[in-house]
Amino acid sequence: MKARFALLETLSDGKFHSGQALGESLGVTRAAVWKQLRALTGLGLTIHAVRGRGYQLAQPIDLLTAKAINSHLSDRAREHIAQLDILPDVDSTNTYLKMHAVRGAASGTVCLAERQSAGRGRQGRQWVSPFGCNLYLSLLWRFVDGPTTLAGLSLAVGVALARALRTFVPQDIGLKWPNDLVWQGQKLAGILVEIAGESAGPSYAVIGVGINVRMPTAASDNINQPWTDLYRISQKTPSRNALAAAVLEQLVTVLCEFERQGLSVFLDEWRRLDSMAGRDVQIHMHDSVIAGTAKGIDDNGALMLQVGDELRRFASGEVSLRMAQ
Ligand code: BTN
């Protein structure tokens, strides 16, 4: 895996490199280079091979690096980040951090991956995670109190993500309860918060964030809802290292505030970002669908739905919200 990633680092400039030069820089034979190039294509990368010139990535890649991410972080944020693990390929950055949390990893441990082979969304859904083109990031955060005090955490994380994305997309960013980030009704990013701990505390949360940066059209065949990405919105591909730093910066700020004051300080901002309030929607529960008008969130972060004369409340986790058809 190390040799493969070293090879990719060399090729990431999008220029031609001869098989011989690649072999020499890695200290391996040309046959070994060929084997690693095949493995890279297995990750979904397209590599052009031209006789007499060598090998070239179809598109240059701005690979994630700890150095570049750190260079965009404030000293304050850096103080809260215990460790930054950047992996070429992992099943899921959330699964990886959950495993490390059980083994005692420190609060503030971060995992980013270039690709996820089993990226997970809410309610057991798949999160499409092709190589090198989007952001897949998880952060482990430990809390003194028990899991019940973290009920509103995923909504607060939504506010953090909206703040981070505002630098890249100045307009039309909204939240769709409980914590989808949408742009003009299309999903731009998702959040998966997984919580564990003792009922009286302590507890921890693994906060997973997936942002569509430049989704290859072929990969998008597996997405079964309206979606967009930063490239389609702005016709620019932002630096994923700068984006990762912006997300971490805002997450750290929001998590420190959440520890002190809970969800209450984020309610107004969440309500301003609410893209569904006043709309006719459907709530999908295990095997039933409830239609009504979205009435925003209550002070605990539950969704309020007007169904006839009745105002019903739904906690996140058990249900999903969709536009009425
Ligand atoms: C959703 O909207 O359903 C939540 C999507 C969360 C995706 C991110 S990508 C990084 C982290 N690792 C995962 O397996 N999932 C989250």
CSV table of C-alpha atoms and ligand atoms in Angstrom, one decimal:
chain,number,residue,atom,x,y,z
A,1,MET,CA,0.0,0.0,0.0
A,2,LYS,CA,2.9,2.4,0.8
A,3,ALA,CA,4.5,1.9,-2.6
A,4,ARG,CA,1.2,2.4,-4.3
A,5,PHE,CA,0.6,5.7,-2.5
A,6,ALA,CA,4.2,6.9,-3.2
A,7,LEU,CA,3.6,6.1,-6.9
A,8,LEU,CA,0.3,8.0,-6.8
A,9,GLU,CA,2.1,11.0,-5.2
A,10,THR,CA,4.5,11.1,-8.1
A,11,LEU,CA,1.7,10.8,-10.7
A,12,SER,CA,-0.6,13.3,-8.9
A,13,ASP,CA,0.9,16.2,-10.9
A,14,GLY,CA,-0.9,14.8,-14.0
A,15,LYS,CA,2.4,14.7,-16.1
A,16,PHE,CA,4.0,11.8,-17.9
A,17,HIS,CA,6.5,9.7,-15.9
A,18,SER,CA,8.5,6.9,-17.5
A,19,GLY,CA,8.2,3.4,-16.1
A,20,GLN,CA,11.9,3.4,-15.5
A,21,ALA,CA,11.9,6.7,-13.6
A,22,LEU,CA,9.0,5.5,-11.5
A,23,GLY,CA,10.8,2.3,-10.7
A,24,GLU,CA,14.0,4.1,-9.8
A,25,SER,CA,12.2,6.6,-7.5
A,26,LEU,CA,10.4,3.7,-5.7
A,27,GLY,CA,13.4,1.4,-5.7
A,28,VAL,CA,11.4,-1.4,-7.5
A,29,THR,CA,11.4,-3.1,-10.9
A,30,ARG,CA,9.3,-1.9,-13.8
A,31,ALA,CA,7.2,-5.0,-13.4
A,32,ALA,CA,6.5,-4.0,-9.8
A,33,VAL,CA,5.5,-0.5,-11.0
A,34,TRP,CA,3.2,-2.1,-13.5
A,35,LYS,CA,1.5,-4.1,-10.8
A,36,GLN,CA,1.0,-1.0,-8.6
A,37,LEU,CA,-0.4,0.9,-11.6
A,38,ARG,CA,-2.9,-1.9,-12.1
A,39,ALA,CA,-3.9,-1.7,-8.4
A,40,LEU,CA,-4.4,2.1,-8.8
A,41,THR,CA,-6.8,1.6,-11.7
A,42,GLY,CA,-8.6,-0.9,-9.4
A,43,LEU,CA,-9.2,2.1,-7.0
A,44,GLY,CA,-11.1,3.8,-9.9
A,45,LEU,CA,-8.2,6.0,-11.2
A,46,THR,CA,-7.7,6.3,-15.0
A,47,ILE,CA,-4.0,6.1,-16.0
A,48,HIS,CA,-2.9,6.7,-19.6
A,49,ALA,CA,0.0,4.6,-20.9
A,50,VAL,CA,1.8,6.0,-24.0
A,51,ARG,CA,4.7,4.2,-25.6
A,52,GLY,CA,7.9,6.3,-25.3
A,53,ARG,CA,6.4,8.7,-22.8
A,54,GLY,CA,5.3,6.6,-19.9
A,55,TYR,CA,2.3,6.9,-17.6
A,56,GLN,CA,0.0,9.8,-16.8
A,57,LEU,CA,-3.1,10.2,-14.6
A,58,ALA,CA,-6.1,11.2,-16.6
A,59,GLN,CA,-6.5,14.2,-14.2
A,60,PRO,CA,-4.1,15.6,-11.7
A,61,ILE,CA,-5.1,15.0,-8.1
A,62,ASP,CA,-4.7,17.4,-5.2
A,63,LEU,CA,-4.0,14.6,-2.6
A,64,LEU,CA,-4.9,15.1,1.1
A,65,THR,CA,-1.9,15.8,3.3
A,66,ALA,CA,-1.6,16.5,7.0
A,67,LYS,CA,0.9,19.3,6.2
A,68,ALA,CA,-1.5,21.1,3.9
A,69,ILE,CA,-4.5,20.7,6.2
A,70,ASN,CA,-2.4,22.0,9.2
A,71,SER,CA,-1.3,25.0,7.2
A,72,HIS,CA,-4.9,26.1,6.9
A,73,LEU,CA,-5.8,25.6,10.6
A,74,SER,CA,-5.7,28.2,13.3
A,75,ASP,CA,-3.4,27.5,16.4
A,76,ARG,CA,-6.6,27.2,18.5
A,77,ALA,CA,-8.1,24.4,16.2
A,78,ARG,CA,-4.7,22.6,16.1
A,79,GLU,CA,-4.7,22.5,19.9
A,80,HIS,CA,-7.9,20.4,19.8
A,81,ILE,CA,-6.7,18.0,17.1
A,82,ALA,CA,-4.9,15.1,18.7
A,83,GLN,CA,-4.0,13.2,15.6
A,84,LEU,CA,-4.7,13.4,11.9
A,85,ASP,CA,-4.8,10.0,10.1
A,86,ILE,CA,-4.9,10.2,6.3
A,87,LEU,CA,-5.6,6.9,4.6
A,88,PRO,CA,-5.6,6.1,0.9
A,89,ASP,CA,-8.4,3.6,1.2
A,90,VAL,CA,-10.6,2.4,4.1
A,91,ASP,CA,-13.9,0.8,4.6
A,92,SER,CA,-15.4,3.8,6.4
A,93,THR,CA,-13.7,6.6,8.3
A,94,ASN,CA,-16.4,6.3,11.0
A,95,THR,CA,-15.8,2.6,11.4
A,96,TYR,CA,-12.1,3.2,11.6
A,97,LEU,CA,-12.5,5.8,14.4
A,98,LYS,CA,-15.0,3.8,16.3
A,99,MET,CA,-12.5,0.9,16.4
A,100,HIS,CA,-9.8,3.3,17.6
A,101,ALA,CA,-12.2,4.9,20.2
A,102,VAL,CA,-12.7,1.5,21.8
A,103,ARG,CA,-8.9,1.2,22.0
A,104,GLY,CA,-8.6,4.5,23.8
A,105,ALA,CA,-7.8,7.0,21.0
A,106,ALA,CA,-7.8,10.6,22.3
A,107,SER,CA,-10.5,13.1,21.8
A,108,GLY,CA,-9.8,15.2,18.7
A,109,THR,CA,-8.5,12.2,16.6
A,110,VAL,CA,-9.3,12.8,12.9
A,111,CYS,CA,-9.5,10.3,10.0
A,112,LEU,CA,-9.7,11.3,6.4
A,113,ALA,CA,-9.6,8.9,3.4
A,114,GLU,CA,-9.2,9.3,-0.3
A,115,ARG,CA,-11.7,6.5,-0.8
A,116,GLN,CA,-14.2,4.5,1.3
A,117,SER,CA,-15.0,1.0,0.1
A,118,ALA,CA,-18.0,0.8,2.5
A,119,GLY,CA,-18.9,4.4,3.2
A,120,ARG,CA,-22.0,4.6,5.4
A,121,GLY,CA,-24.9,7.1,5.4
A,122,ARG,CA,-27.8,7.4,7.9
A,123,GLN,CA,-30.2,4.6,8.3
A,124,GLY,CA,-27.9,1.9,6.8
A,125,ARG,CA,-27.6,3.6,3.5
A,126,GLN,CA,-24.4,3.6,1.4
A,127,TRP,CA,-22.3,6.8,1.0
A,128,VAL,CA,-20.8,6.8,-2.5
A,129,SER,CA,-17.1,7.4,-1.9
A,130,PRO,CA,-14.9,7.3,-5.1
A,131,PHE,CA,-11.2,8.0,-4.9
A,132,GLY,CA,-9.6,11.4,-4.6
A,133,CYS,CA,-12.6,13.6,-5.6
A,134,ASN,CA,-14.7,14.3,-2.5
A,135,LEU,CA,-14.2,14.7,1.2
A,136,TYR,CA,-14.7,11.8,3.7
A,137,LEU,CA,-13.8,13.0,7.2
A,138,SER,CA,-14.5,11.7,10.8
A,139,LEU,CA,-13.7,13.2,14.1
A,140,LEU,CA,-13.7,11.5,17.5
A,141,TRP,CA,-14.9,13.7,20.4
A,142,ARG,CA,-15.1,12.7,24.0
A,143,PHE,CA,-17.7,14.1,26.5
A,144,VAL,CA,-17.8,14.0,30.3
A,145,ASP,CA,-21.6,13.4,30.3
A,146,GLY,CA,-23.6,10.4,29.1
A,147,PRO,CA,-25.1,9.9,25.6
A,148,THR,CA,-28.5,11.3,26.5
A,149,THR,CA,-27.0,14.8,26.7
A,150,LEU,CA,-25.8,14.5,23.1
A,151,ALA,CA,-29.3,14.3,21.5
A,152,GLY,CA,-29.0,17.6,19.7
A,153,LEU,CA,-25.3,17.1,18.7
A,154,SER,CA,-26.0,16.2,15.1
A,155,LEU,CA,-28.0,19.4,14.5
A,156,ALA,CA,-25.2,21.5,16.0
A,157,VAL,CA,-22.8,19.7,13.7
A,158,GLY,CA,-25.1,20.7,10.8
A,159,VAL,CA,-24.6,24.3,11.8
A,160,ALA,CA,-20.8,23.8,11.8
A,161,LEU,CA,-20.8,22.4,8.4
A,162,ALA,CA,-23.0,25.1,7.0
A,163,ARG,CA,-20.6,27.7,8.4
A,164,ALA,CA,-17.6,25.8,6.8
A,165,LEU,CA,-19.3,25.6,3.4
A,166,ARG,CA,-20.3,29.2,3.3
A,167,THR,CA,-16.7,30.1,2.4
A,168,PHE,CA,-16.9,27.9,-0.7
A,169,VAL,CA,-20.6,28.5,-1.6
A,170,PRO,CA,-21.7,32.0,-0.4
A,171,GLN,CA,-25.4,31.5,-1.2
A,172,ASP,CA,-28.3,29.1,-1.0
A,173,ILE,CA,-26.8,26.6,1.6
A,174,GLY,CA,-29.6,25.1,3.7
A,175,LEU,CA,-30.2,22.4,6.2
A,176,LYS,CA,-32.7,19.6,5.8
A,177,TRP,CA,-33.6,18.0,9.1
A,178,PRO,CA,-31.9,16.4,10.8
A,179,ASN,CA,-28.6,17.3,9.3
A,180,ASP,CA,-28.4,17.1,5.5
A,181,LEU,CA,-26.6,20.0,3.8
A,182,VAL,CA,-28.5,21.1,0.7
A,183,TRP,CA,-28.0,23.6,-2.0
A,184,GLN,CA,-31.2,24.6,-3.8
A,185,GLY,CA,-32.8,21.4,-2.6
A,186,GLN,CA,-30.0,19.1,-3.8
A,187,LYS,CA,-27.9,17.2,-1.3
A,188,LEU,CA,-24.4,18.6,-1.1
A,189,ALA,CA,-23.1,16.9,2.1
A,190,GLY,CA,-24.2,14.5,4.8
A,191,ILE,CA,-23.4,13.9,8.5
A,192,LEU,CA,-23.4,10.6,10.4
A,193,VAL,CA,-23.0,11.0,14.2
A,194,GLU,CA,-22.4,7.7,16.1
A,195,ILE,CA,-22.6,7.9,19.9
A,196,ALA,CA,-21.5,5.5,22.6
A,197,GLY,CA,-20.8,5.5,26.3
A,198,GLU,CA,-21.9,4.9,29.8
A,199,SER,CA,-25.4,6.2,30.6
A,200,ALA,CA,-24.0,8.4,33.4
A,201,GLY,CA,-21.0,9.3,31.3
A,202,PRO,CA,-18.4,9.5,29.9
A,203,SER,CA,-19.4,9.2,26.3
A,204,TYR,CA,-18.0,9.8,22.9
A,205,ALA,CA,-19.2,10.7,19.4
A,206,VAL,CA,-17.7,9.8,16.1
A,207,ILE,CA,-18.8,12.6,13.8
A,208,GLY,CA,-18.6,11.7,10.1
A,209,VAL,CA,-18.9,14.2,7.3
A,210,GLY,CA,-19.1,13.5,3.6
A,211,ILE,CA,-19.0,16.5,1.2
A,212,ASN,CA,-19.5,16.1,-2.5
A,213,VAL,CA,-16.6,18.1,-4.1
A,214,ARG,CA,-16.4,16.7,-7.7
A,215,MET,CA,-18.4,13.6,-8.0
A,216,PRO,CA,-17.5,11.6,-11.2
A,217,THR,CA,-20.7,11.1,-13.2
A,218,ALA,CA,-20.1,7.3,-13.3
A,219,ALA,CA,-20.0,7.0,-9.5
A,220,SER,CA,-23.2,9.1,-9.2
A,221,ASP,CA,-25.3,6.3,-10.7
A,222,ASN,CA,-25.5,4.8,-7.3
A,223,ILE,CA,-27.0,8.0,-5.6
A,224,ASN,CA,-30.7,7.7,-5.3
A,225,GLN,CA,-31.7,11.2,-4.4
A,226,PRO,CA,-31.2,14.7,-6.0
A,227,TRP,CA,-27.6,15.7,-5.3
A,228,THR,CA,-25.0,18.3,-6.3
A,229,ASP,CA,-21.3,19.0,-5.6
A,230,LEU,CA,-19.1,22.0,-5.1
A,231,TYR,CA,-17.8,21.8,-8.7
A,232,ARG,CA,-21.3,21.8,-10.2
A,233,ILE,CA,-22.3,24.8,-8.0
A,234,SER,CA,-19.3,27.0,-8.6
A,235,GLN,CA,-17.6,25.6,-11.7
A,236,LYS,CA,-14.4,25.5,-9.5
A,237,THR,CA,-12.8,22.6,-7.7
A,238,PRO,CA,-11.8,23.9,-4.3
A,239,SER,CA,-8.7,22.5,-2.5
A,240,ARG,CA,-9.9,19.5,-0.5
A,241,ASN,CA,-7.1,20.3,2.1
A,242,ALA,CA,-8.5,23.8,2.6
A,243,LEU,CA,-12.0,22.4,2.8
A,244,ALA,CA,-11.0,19.8,5.4
A,245,ALA,CA,-9.4,22.5,7.5
A,246,ALA,CA,-12.5,24.7,7.3
A,247,VAL,CA,-14.7,21.8,8.4
A,248,LEU,CA,-12.3,20.9,11.3
A,249,GLU,CA,-12.1,24.6,12.3
A,250,GLN,CA,-15.8,25.0,12.6
A,251,LEU,CA,-16.4,21.5,14.2
A,252,VAL,CA,-13.9,22.3,17.0
A,253,THR,CA,-15.6,25.7,17.6
A,254,VAL,CA,-19.1,24.2,17.7
A,255,LEU,CA,-18.1,21.2,19.8
A,256,CYS,CA,-16.5,23.3,22.5
A,257,GLU,CA,-19.6,25.5,22.5
A,258,PHE,CA,-21.9,22.5,22.6
A,259,GLU,CA,-20.0,21.0,25.6
A,260,ARG,CA,-20.6,24.3,27.5
A,261,GLN,CA,-24.2,25.2,26.4
A,262,GLY,CA,-25.8,22.3,24.5
A,263,LEU,CA,-28.0,22.8,21.5
A,264,SER,CA,-29.7,26.0,22.7
A,265,VAL,CA,-27.1,28.4,21.3
A,266,PHE,CA,-27.4,26.9,17.8
A,267,LEU,CA,-31.2,26.9,17.5
A,268,ASP,CA,-31.6,30.3,16.0
A,269,GLU,CA,-29.0,29.7,13.4
A,270,TRP,CA,-30.4,26.2,12.6
A,271,ARG,CA,-33.8,27.7,12.1
A,272,ARG,CA,-32.5,30.4,9.7
A,273,LEU,CA,-30.9,27.6,7.6
A,274,ASP,CA,-34.0,25.4,7.7
A,275,SER,CA,-34.8,24.7,4.0
A,276,MET,CA,-38.0,22.7,4.7
A,277,ALA,CA,-40.0,24.9,7.2
A,278,GLY,CA,-43.4,25.6,5.8
A,279,ARG,CA,-43.2,23.0,3.0
A,280,ASP,CA,-45.4,20.0,2.5
A,281,VAL,CA,-43.3,16.9,3.4
A,282,GLN,CA,-43.5,13.3,4.1
A,283,ILE,CA,-42.0,11.5,7.1
A,284,HIS,CA,-40.9,7.9,6.3
A,285,MET,CA,-40.9,5.6,9.3
A,286,HIS,CA,-40.1,1.8,9.2
A,287,ASP,CA,-43.1,0.9,7.1
A,288,SER,CA,-45.4,3.9,7.2
A,289,VAL,CA,-45.4,7.4,5.6
A,290,ILE,CA,-46.9,10.5,7.3
A,291,ALA,CA,-47.7,13.5,5.3
A,292,GLY,CA,-47.9,17.0,6.7
A,293,THR,CA,-46.4,20.5,6.8
A,294,ALA,CA,-42.9,21.0,8.3
A,295,LYS,CA,-43.0,23.5,11.2
A,296,GLY,CA,-39.3,23.7,12.0
A,297,ILE,CA,-37.6,22.2,15.1
A,298,ASP,CA,-38.5,22.5,18.8
A,299,ASP,CA,-35.9,23.4,21.4
A,300,ASN,CA,-34.8,19.8,21.7
A,301,GLY,CA,-34.1,19.5,17.9
A,302,ALA,CA,-37.2,17.4,17.2
A,303,LEU,CA,-38.9,18.0,13.9
A,304,MET,CA,-42.4,19.5,14.3
A,305,LEU,CA,-45.0,18.4,11.7
A,306,GLN,CA,-48.5,19.8,11.3
A,307,VAL,CA,-50.8,16.8,10.5
A,308,GLY,CA,-54.3,18.1,10.3
A,309,ASP,CA,-55.1,19.7,13.6
A,310,GLU,CA,-52.3,17.9,15.4
A,311,LEU,CA,-48.7,19.1,15.8
A,312,ARG,CA,-46.5,16.0,16.0
A,313,ARG,CA,-42.9,15.8,16.9
A,314,PHE,CA,-40.2,13.4,15.6
A,315,ALA,CA,-36.8,12.6,17.0
A,316,SER,CA,-34.0,12.1,14.5
A,317,GLY,CA,-32.6,8.6,14.0
A,318,GLU,CA,-35.9,6.8,13.6
A,319,VAL,CA,-37.3,8.6,10.6
A,320,SER,CA,-36.3,10.4,7.3
A,321,LEU,CA,-37.8,13.5,5.8
A,322,ARG,CA,-38.7,13.9,2.1
A,323,MET,CA,-40.5,16.5,0.0
A,324,ALA,CA,-44.1,15.6,-0.7
A,325,GLN,CA,-44.5,14.1,-4.2
B,1,BTN,C1,-26.0,10.7,5.3
B,1,BTN,O1,-26.3,11.8,4.8
B,1,BTN,O2,-26.7,9.7,5.2
B,1,BTN,C2,-24.7,10.7,6.1
B,1,BTN,C3,-23.5,10.5,5.2
B,1,BTN,C4,-22.2,10.5,6.0
B,1,BTN,C5,-21.0,10.2,5.2
B,1,BTN,C6,-19.7,10.3,5.9
B,1,BTN,S1,-18.3,10.1,4.8
B,1,BTN,C7,-17.3,10.1,6.2
B,1,BTN,C8,-17.9,9.2,7.2
B,1,BTN,N1,-17.7,7.8,7.0
B,1,BTN,C9,-18.8,7.2,6.7
B,1,BTN,O3,-18.8,5.9,6.5
B,1,BTN,N2,-19.8,8.0,6.7
B,1,BTN,C10,-19.5,9.3,7.0
